[in-house]
mmCIF file of C-alpha atoms in Angstrom:
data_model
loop_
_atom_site.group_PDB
_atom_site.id
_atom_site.type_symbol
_atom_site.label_atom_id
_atom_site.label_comp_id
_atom_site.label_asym_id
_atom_site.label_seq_id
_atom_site.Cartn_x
_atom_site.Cartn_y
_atom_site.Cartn_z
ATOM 1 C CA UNK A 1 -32.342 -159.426 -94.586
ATOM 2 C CA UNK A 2 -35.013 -157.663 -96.485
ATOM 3 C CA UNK A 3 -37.466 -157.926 -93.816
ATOM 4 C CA UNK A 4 -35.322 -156.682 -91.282
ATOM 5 C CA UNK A 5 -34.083 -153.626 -93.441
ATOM 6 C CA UNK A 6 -38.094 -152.999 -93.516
ATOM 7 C CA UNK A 7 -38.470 -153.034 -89.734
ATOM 8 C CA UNK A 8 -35.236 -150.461 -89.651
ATOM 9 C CA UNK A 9 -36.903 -148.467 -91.696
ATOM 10 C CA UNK A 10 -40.476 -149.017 -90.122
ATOM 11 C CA UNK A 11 -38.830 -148.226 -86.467
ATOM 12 C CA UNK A 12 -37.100 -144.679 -87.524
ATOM 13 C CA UNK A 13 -41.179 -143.851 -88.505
ATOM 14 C CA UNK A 14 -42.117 -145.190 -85.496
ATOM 15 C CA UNK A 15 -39.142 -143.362 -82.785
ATOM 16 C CA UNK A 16 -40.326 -140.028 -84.420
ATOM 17 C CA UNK A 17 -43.894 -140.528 -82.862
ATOM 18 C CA UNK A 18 -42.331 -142.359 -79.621
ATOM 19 C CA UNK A 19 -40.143 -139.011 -78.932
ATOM 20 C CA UNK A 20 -43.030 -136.764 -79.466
ATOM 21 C CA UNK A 21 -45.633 -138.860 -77.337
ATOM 22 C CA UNK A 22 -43.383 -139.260 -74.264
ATOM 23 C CA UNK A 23 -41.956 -135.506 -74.750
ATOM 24 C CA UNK A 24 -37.934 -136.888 -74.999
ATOM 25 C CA UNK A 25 -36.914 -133.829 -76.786
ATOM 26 C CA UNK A 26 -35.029 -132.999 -73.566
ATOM 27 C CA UNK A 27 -32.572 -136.164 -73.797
ATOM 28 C CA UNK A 28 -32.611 -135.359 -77.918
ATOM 29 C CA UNK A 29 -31.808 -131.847 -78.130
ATOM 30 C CA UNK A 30 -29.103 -131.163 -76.412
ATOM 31 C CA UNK A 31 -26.622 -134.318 -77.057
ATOM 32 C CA UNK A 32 -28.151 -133.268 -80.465
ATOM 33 C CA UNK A 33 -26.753 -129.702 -80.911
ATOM 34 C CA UNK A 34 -23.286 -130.726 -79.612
ATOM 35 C CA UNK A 35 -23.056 -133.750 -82.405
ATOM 36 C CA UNK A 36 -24.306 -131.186 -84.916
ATOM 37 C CA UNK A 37 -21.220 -128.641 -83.905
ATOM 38 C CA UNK A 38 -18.868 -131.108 -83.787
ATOM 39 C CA UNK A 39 -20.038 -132.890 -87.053
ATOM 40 C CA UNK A 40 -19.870 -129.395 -88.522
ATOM 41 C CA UNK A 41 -16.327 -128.698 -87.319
ATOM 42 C CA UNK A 42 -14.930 -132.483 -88.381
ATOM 43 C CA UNK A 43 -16.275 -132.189 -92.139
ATOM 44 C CA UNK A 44 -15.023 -129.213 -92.736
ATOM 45 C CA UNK A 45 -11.061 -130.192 -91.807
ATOM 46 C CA UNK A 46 -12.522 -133.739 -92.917
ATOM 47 C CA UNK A 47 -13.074 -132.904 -96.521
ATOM 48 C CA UNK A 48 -10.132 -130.106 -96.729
ATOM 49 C CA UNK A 49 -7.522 -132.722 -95.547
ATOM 50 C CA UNK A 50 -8.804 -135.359 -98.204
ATOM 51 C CA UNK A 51 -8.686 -133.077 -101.122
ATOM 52 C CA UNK A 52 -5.042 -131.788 -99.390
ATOM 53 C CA UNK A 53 -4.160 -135.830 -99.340
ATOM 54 C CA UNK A 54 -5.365 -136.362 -102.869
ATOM 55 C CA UNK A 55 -3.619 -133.209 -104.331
ATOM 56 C CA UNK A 56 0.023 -134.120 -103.050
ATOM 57 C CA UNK A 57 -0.630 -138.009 -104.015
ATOM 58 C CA UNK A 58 -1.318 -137.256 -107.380
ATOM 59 C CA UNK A 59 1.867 -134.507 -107.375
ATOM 60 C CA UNK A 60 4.366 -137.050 -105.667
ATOM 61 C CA UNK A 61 3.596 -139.765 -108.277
ATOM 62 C CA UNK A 62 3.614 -137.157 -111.368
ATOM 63 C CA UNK A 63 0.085 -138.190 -112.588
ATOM 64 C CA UNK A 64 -0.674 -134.517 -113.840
ATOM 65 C CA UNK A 65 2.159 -134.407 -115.222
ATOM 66 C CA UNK A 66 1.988 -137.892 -117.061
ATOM 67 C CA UNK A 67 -1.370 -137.398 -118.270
ATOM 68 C CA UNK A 68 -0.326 -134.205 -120.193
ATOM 69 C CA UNK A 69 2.134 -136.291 -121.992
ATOM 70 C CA UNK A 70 -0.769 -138.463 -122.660
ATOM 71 C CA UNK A 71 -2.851 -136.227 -123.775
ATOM 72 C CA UNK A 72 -5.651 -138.587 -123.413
ATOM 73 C CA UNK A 73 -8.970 -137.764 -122.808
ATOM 74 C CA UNK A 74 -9.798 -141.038 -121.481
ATOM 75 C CA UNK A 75 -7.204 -141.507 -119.001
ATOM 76 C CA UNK A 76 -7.495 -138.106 -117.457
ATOM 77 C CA UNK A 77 -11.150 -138.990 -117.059
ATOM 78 C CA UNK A 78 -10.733 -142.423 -115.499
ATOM 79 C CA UNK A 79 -7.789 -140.594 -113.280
ATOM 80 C CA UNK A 80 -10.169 -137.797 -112.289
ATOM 81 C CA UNK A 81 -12.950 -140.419 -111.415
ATOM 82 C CA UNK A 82 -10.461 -142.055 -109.631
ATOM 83 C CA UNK A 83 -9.040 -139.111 -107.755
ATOM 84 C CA UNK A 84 -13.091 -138.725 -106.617
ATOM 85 C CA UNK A 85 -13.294 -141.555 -105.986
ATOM 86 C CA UNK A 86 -10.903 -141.443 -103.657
ATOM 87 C CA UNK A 87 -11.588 -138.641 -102.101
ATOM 88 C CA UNK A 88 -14.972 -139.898 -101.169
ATOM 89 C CA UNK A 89 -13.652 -142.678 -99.373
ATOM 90 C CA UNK A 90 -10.998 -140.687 -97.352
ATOM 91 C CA UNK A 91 -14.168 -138.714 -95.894
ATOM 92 C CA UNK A 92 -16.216 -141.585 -95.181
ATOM 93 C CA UNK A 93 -12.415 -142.968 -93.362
ATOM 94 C CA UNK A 94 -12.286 -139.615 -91.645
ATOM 95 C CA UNK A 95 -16.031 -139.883 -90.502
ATOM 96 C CA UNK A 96 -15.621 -142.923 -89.098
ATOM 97 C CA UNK A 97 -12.789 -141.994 -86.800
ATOM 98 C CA UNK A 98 -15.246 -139.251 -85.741
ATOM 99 C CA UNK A 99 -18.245 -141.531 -85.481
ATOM 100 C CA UNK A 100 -16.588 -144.405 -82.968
ATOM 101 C CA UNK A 101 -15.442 -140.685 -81.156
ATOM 102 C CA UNK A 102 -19.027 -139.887 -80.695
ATOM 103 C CA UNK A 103 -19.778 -143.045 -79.787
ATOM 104 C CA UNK A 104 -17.584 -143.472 -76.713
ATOM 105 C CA UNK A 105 -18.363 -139.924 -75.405
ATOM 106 C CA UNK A 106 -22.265 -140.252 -76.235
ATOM 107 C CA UNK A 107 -22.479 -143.751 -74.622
ATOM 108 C CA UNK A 108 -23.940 -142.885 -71.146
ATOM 109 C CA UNK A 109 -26.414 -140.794 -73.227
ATOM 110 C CA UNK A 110 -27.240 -143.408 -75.856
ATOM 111 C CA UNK A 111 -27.906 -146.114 -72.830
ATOM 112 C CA UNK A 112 -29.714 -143.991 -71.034
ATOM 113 C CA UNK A 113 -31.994 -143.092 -74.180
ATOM 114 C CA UNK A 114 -32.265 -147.193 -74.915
ATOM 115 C CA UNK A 115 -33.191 -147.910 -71.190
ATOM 116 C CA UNK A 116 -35.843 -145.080 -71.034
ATOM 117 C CA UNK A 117 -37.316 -146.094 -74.372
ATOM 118 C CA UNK A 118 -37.680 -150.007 -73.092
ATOM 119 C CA UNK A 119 -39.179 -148.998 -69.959
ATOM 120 C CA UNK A 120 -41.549 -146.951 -71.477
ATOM 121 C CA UNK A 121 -42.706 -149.783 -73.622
ATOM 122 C CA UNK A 122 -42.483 -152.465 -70.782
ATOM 123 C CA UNK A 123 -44.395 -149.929 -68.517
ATOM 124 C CA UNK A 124 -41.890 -150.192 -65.813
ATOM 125 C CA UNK A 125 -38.871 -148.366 -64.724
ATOM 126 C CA UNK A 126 -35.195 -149.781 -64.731
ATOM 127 C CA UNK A 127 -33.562 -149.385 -61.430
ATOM 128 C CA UNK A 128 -30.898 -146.610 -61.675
ATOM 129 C CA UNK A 129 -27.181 -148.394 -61.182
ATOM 130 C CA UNK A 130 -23.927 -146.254 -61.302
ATOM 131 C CA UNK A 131 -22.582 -149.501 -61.630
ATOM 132 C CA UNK A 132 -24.484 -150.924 -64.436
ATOM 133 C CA UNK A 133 -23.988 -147.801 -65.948
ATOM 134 C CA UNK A 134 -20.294 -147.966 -65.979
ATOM 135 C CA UNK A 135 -20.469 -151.439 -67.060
ATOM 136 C CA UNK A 136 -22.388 -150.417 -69.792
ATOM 137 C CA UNK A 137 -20.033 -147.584 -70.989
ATOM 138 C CA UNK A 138 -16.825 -149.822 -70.695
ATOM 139 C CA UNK A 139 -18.891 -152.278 -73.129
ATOM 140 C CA UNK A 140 -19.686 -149.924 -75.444
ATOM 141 C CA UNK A 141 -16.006 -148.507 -75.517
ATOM 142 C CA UNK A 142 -14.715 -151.964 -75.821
ATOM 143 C CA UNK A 143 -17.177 -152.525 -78.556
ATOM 144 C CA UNK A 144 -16.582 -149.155 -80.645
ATOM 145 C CA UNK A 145 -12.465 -149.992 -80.349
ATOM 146 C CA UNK A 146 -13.540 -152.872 -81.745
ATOM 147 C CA UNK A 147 -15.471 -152.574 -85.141
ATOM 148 C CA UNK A 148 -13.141 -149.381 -85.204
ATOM 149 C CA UNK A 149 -10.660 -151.772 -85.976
ATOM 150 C CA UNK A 150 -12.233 -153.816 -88.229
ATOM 151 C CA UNK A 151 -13.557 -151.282 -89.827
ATOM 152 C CA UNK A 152 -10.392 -149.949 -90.611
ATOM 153 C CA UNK A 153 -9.278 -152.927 -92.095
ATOM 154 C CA UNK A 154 -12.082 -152.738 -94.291
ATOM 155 C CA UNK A 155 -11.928 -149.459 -95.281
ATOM 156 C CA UNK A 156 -8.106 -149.643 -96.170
ATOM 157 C CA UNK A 157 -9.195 -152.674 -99.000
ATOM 158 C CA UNK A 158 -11.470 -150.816 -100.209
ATOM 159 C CA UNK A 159 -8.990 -147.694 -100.801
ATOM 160 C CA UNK A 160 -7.095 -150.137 -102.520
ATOM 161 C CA UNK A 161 -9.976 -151.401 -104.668
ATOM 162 C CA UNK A 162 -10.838 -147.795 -105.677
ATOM 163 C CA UNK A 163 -7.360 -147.710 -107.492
ATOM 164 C CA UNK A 164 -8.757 -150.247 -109.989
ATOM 165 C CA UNK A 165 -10.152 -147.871 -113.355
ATOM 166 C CA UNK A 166 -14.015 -148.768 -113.476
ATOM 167 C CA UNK A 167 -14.469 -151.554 -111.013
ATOM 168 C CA UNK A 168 -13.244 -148.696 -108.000
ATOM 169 C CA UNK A 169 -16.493 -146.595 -108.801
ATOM 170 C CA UNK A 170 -18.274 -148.747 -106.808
ATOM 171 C CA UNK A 171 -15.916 -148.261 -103.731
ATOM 172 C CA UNK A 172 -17.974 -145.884 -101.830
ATOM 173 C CA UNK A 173 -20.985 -147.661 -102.288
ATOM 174 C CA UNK A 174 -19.164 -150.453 -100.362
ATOM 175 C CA UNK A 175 -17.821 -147.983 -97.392
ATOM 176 C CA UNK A 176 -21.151 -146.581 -97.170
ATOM 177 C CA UNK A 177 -23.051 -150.261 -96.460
ATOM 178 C CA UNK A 178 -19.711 -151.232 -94.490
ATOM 179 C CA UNK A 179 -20.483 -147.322 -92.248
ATOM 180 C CA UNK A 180 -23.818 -148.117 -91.645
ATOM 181 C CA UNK A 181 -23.185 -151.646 -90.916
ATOM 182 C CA UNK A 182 -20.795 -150.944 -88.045
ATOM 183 C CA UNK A 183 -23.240 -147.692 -86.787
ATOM 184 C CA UNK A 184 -25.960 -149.438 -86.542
ATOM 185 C CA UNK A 185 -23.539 -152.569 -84.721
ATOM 186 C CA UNK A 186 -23.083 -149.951 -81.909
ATOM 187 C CA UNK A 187 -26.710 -148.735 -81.655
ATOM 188 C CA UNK A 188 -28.508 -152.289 -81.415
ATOM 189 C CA UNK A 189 -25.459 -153.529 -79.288
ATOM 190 C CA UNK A 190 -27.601 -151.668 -76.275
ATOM 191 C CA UNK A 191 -30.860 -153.935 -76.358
ATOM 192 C CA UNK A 192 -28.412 -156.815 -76.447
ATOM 193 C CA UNK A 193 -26.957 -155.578 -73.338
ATOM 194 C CA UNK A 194 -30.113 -155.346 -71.689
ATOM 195 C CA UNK A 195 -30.592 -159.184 -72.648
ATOM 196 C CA UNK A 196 -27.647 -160.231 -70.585
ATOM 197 C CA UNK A 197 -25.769 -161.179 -74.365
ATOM 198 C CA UNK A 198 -22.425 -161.077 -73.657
ATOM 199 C CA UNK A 199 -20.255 -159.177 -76.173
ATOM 200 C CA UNK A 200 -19.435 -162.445 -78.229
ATOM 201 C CA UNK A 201 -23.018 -163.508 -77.801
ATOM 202 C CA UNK A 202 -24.326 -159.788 -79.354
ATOM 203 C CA UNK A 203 -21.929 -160.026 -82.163
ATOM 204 C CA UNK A 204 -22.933 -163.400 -83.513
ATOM 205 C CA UNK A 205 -26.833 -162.202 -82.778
ATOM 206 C CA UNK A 206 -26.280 -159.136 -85.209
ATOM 207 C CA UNK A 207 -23.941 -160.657 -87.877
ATOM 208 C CA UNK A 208 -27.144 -163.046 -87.872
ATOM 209 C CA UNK A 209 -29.401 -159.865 -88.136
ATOM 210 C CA UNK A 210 -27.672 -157.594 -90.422
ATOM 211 C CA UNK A 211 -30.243 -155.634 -91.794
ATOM 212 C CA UNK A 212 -31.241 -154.299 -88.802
ATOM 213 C CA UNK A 213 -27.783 -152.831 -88.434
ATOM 214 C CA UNK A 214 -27.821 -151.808 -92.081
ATOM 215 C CA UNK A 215 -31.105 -149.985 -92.054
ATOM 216 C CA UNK A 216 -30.206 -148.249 -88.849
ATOM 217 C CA UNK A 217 -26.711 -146.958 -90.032
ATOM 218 C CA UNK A 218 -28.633 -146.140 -93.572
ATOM 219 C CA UNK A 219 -31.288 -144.017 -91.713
ATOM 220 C CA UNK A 220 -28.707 -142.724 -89.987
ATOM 221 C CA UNK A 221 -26.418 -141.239 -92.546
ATOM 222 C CA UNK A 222 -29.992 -140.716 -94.716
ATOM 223 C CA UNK A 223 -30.789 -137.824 -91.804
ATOM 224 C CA UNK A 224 -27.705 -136.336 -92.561
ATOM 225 C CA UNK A 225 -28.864 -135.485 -95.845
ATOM 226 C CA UNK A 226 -31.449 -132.430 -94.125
ATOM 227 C CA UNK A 227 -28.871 -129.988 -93.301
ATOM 228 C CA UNK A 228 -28.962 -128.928 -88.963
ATOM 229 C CA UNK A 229 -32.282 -130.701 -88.373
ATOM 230 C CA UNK A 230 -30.914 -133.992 -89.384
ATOM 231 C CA UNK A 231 -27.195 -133.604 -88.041
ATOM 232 C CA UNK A 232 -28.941 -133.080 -85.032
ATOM 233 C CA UNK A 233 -31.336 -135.667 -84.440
ATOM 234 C CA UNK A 234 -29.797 -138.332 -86.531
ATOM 235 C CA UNK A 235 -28.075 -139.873 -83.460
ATOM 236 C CA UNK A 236 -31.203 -139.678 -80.740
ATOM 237 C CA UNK A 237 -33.413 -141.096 -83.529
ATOM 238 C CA UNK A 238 -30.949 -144.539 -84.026
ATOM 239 C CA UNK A 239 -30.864 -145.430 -80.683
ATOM 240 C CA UNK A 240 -34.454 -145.157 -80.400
ATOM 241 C CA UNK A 241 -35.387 -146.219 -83.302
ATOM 242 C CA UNK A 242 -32.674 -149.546 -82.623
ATOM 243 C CA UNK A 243 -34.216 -150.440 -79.275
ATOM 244 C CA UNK A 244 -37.738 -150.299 -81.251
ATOM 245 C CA UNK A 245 -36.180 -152.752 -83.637
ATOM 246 C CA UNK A 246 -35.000 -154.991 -81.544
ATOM 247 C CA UNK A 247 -38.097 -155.262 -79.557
ATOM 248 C CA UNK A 248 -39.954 -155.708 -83.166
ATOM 249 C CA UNK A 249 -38.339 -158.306 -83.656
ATOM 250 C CA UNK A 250 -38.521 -160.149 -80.224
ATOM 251 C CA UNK A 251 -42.638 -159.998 -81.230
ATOM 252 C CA UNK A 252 -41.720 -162.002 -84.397
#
């Protein structure tokens, strides 16, 4: 797995230089600024809503109110970790609902940006197909409803595990690899297409090949880290730099 975080890692280096060489800014910019907007727009309800959902949980059980009785120093600070603890989670929950969103509407972008980048590297061009095209968009749907799912299953353990005093500090840490895990599923998910894998068949090739997933979803959410710039090109640069990946690792 530690290899293929590297070549993750290696392959966001290398789609920077691949965009700029073969002037793609057209097919980055523009799907760009509308994820930026929207990601802008989502947060801020995201992250209101969470500390909204924390705020009445903690007022419908009567933990303020029990912790005064306390008057324990320690247990308000294990509550208030807790509470942020939670918190963090919910947003990461929120932003995945928003993430599989982007993912269905994006999806003609993101395989066109995958087939472009392959046939640059192959030196040939794919033959345009409506129908492909479609089939490739219902696949990706079917894909992001999917680990949506699972993910969700996932994420609701973990919720639960951040309950625990101590041991649920470590929850987001978890929801972040399990994010990136399932973002990078979707962006690698296109090279497997292009390999005739069937949707079964891609699965058990990137459960075998996690860190390429990992380290794509990790650069991903990484960018988003550089405020604009990064919310921008964050998505662009995954595909790309997924479909470089992937062909890394058919040289290997």
């Amino acid at each position: 797995m530690l290899k293929e975080l590297i070549i993750a890692f290696e392959s966001f280096y290398k789609a920077h230089h691949f965009i700029v060489q073969h002037k793609l800014w057209r097919w980055i910019i523009i799907p760009g600024v509308i994820y930026m907007l929207l990601f802008i727009t989502g947060m801020y309800f995201f992250i209101s809503s969470a500390n909204d959902a924390v705020n009445y949980l903690t007022n419908l059980i009567g933990i303020d109110r029990w912790l005064q009785e306390q008057k324990s120093g320690i247990l308000s600070f294990l509550f208030m970790m807790g509470g942020i603890m939670v918190q963090v989670l919910l947003v990461f929950f929120y932003f995945s609902f928003f993430k599989f969103f982007f993912l269905i509407v994006g999806s003609p972008v993101f395989a066109y940006l995958s087939e472009k980048t392959e046939s640059i590297l192959e030196g040939r061009e794919f033959p345009f197909s409506f129908q492909q095209l479609m089939k490739d968009i219902v696949r990706g749907i079917k894909l992001a409803l999917r680990n949506l799912l699972w993910q969700t299953v996932y994420t609701i353990s973990i919720l639960l595990l951040s309950f625990i005093p101590i041991i649920g500090w470590i929850s987001p840490l978890i929801s972040l690899f399990v994010e990136c895990y399932y973002y990078g599923f979707s962006m690698v998910d296109y090279s497997c297409e292009r390999r005739k894998l069937s949707p079964t068949e891609s699965i058990r090739f990137i459960s075998d090949h996690k860190g390429l997933a990992i380290g794509n979803g990790l650069l991903f959410y990484l960018m988003h880290t550089i405020p604009f710039v990064g919310w921008m090109l964050a998505p662009s640069y995954a595909v790309i730099a997924a479909t470089l990946s992937i062909r890394e690792m058919d040289k290997k």
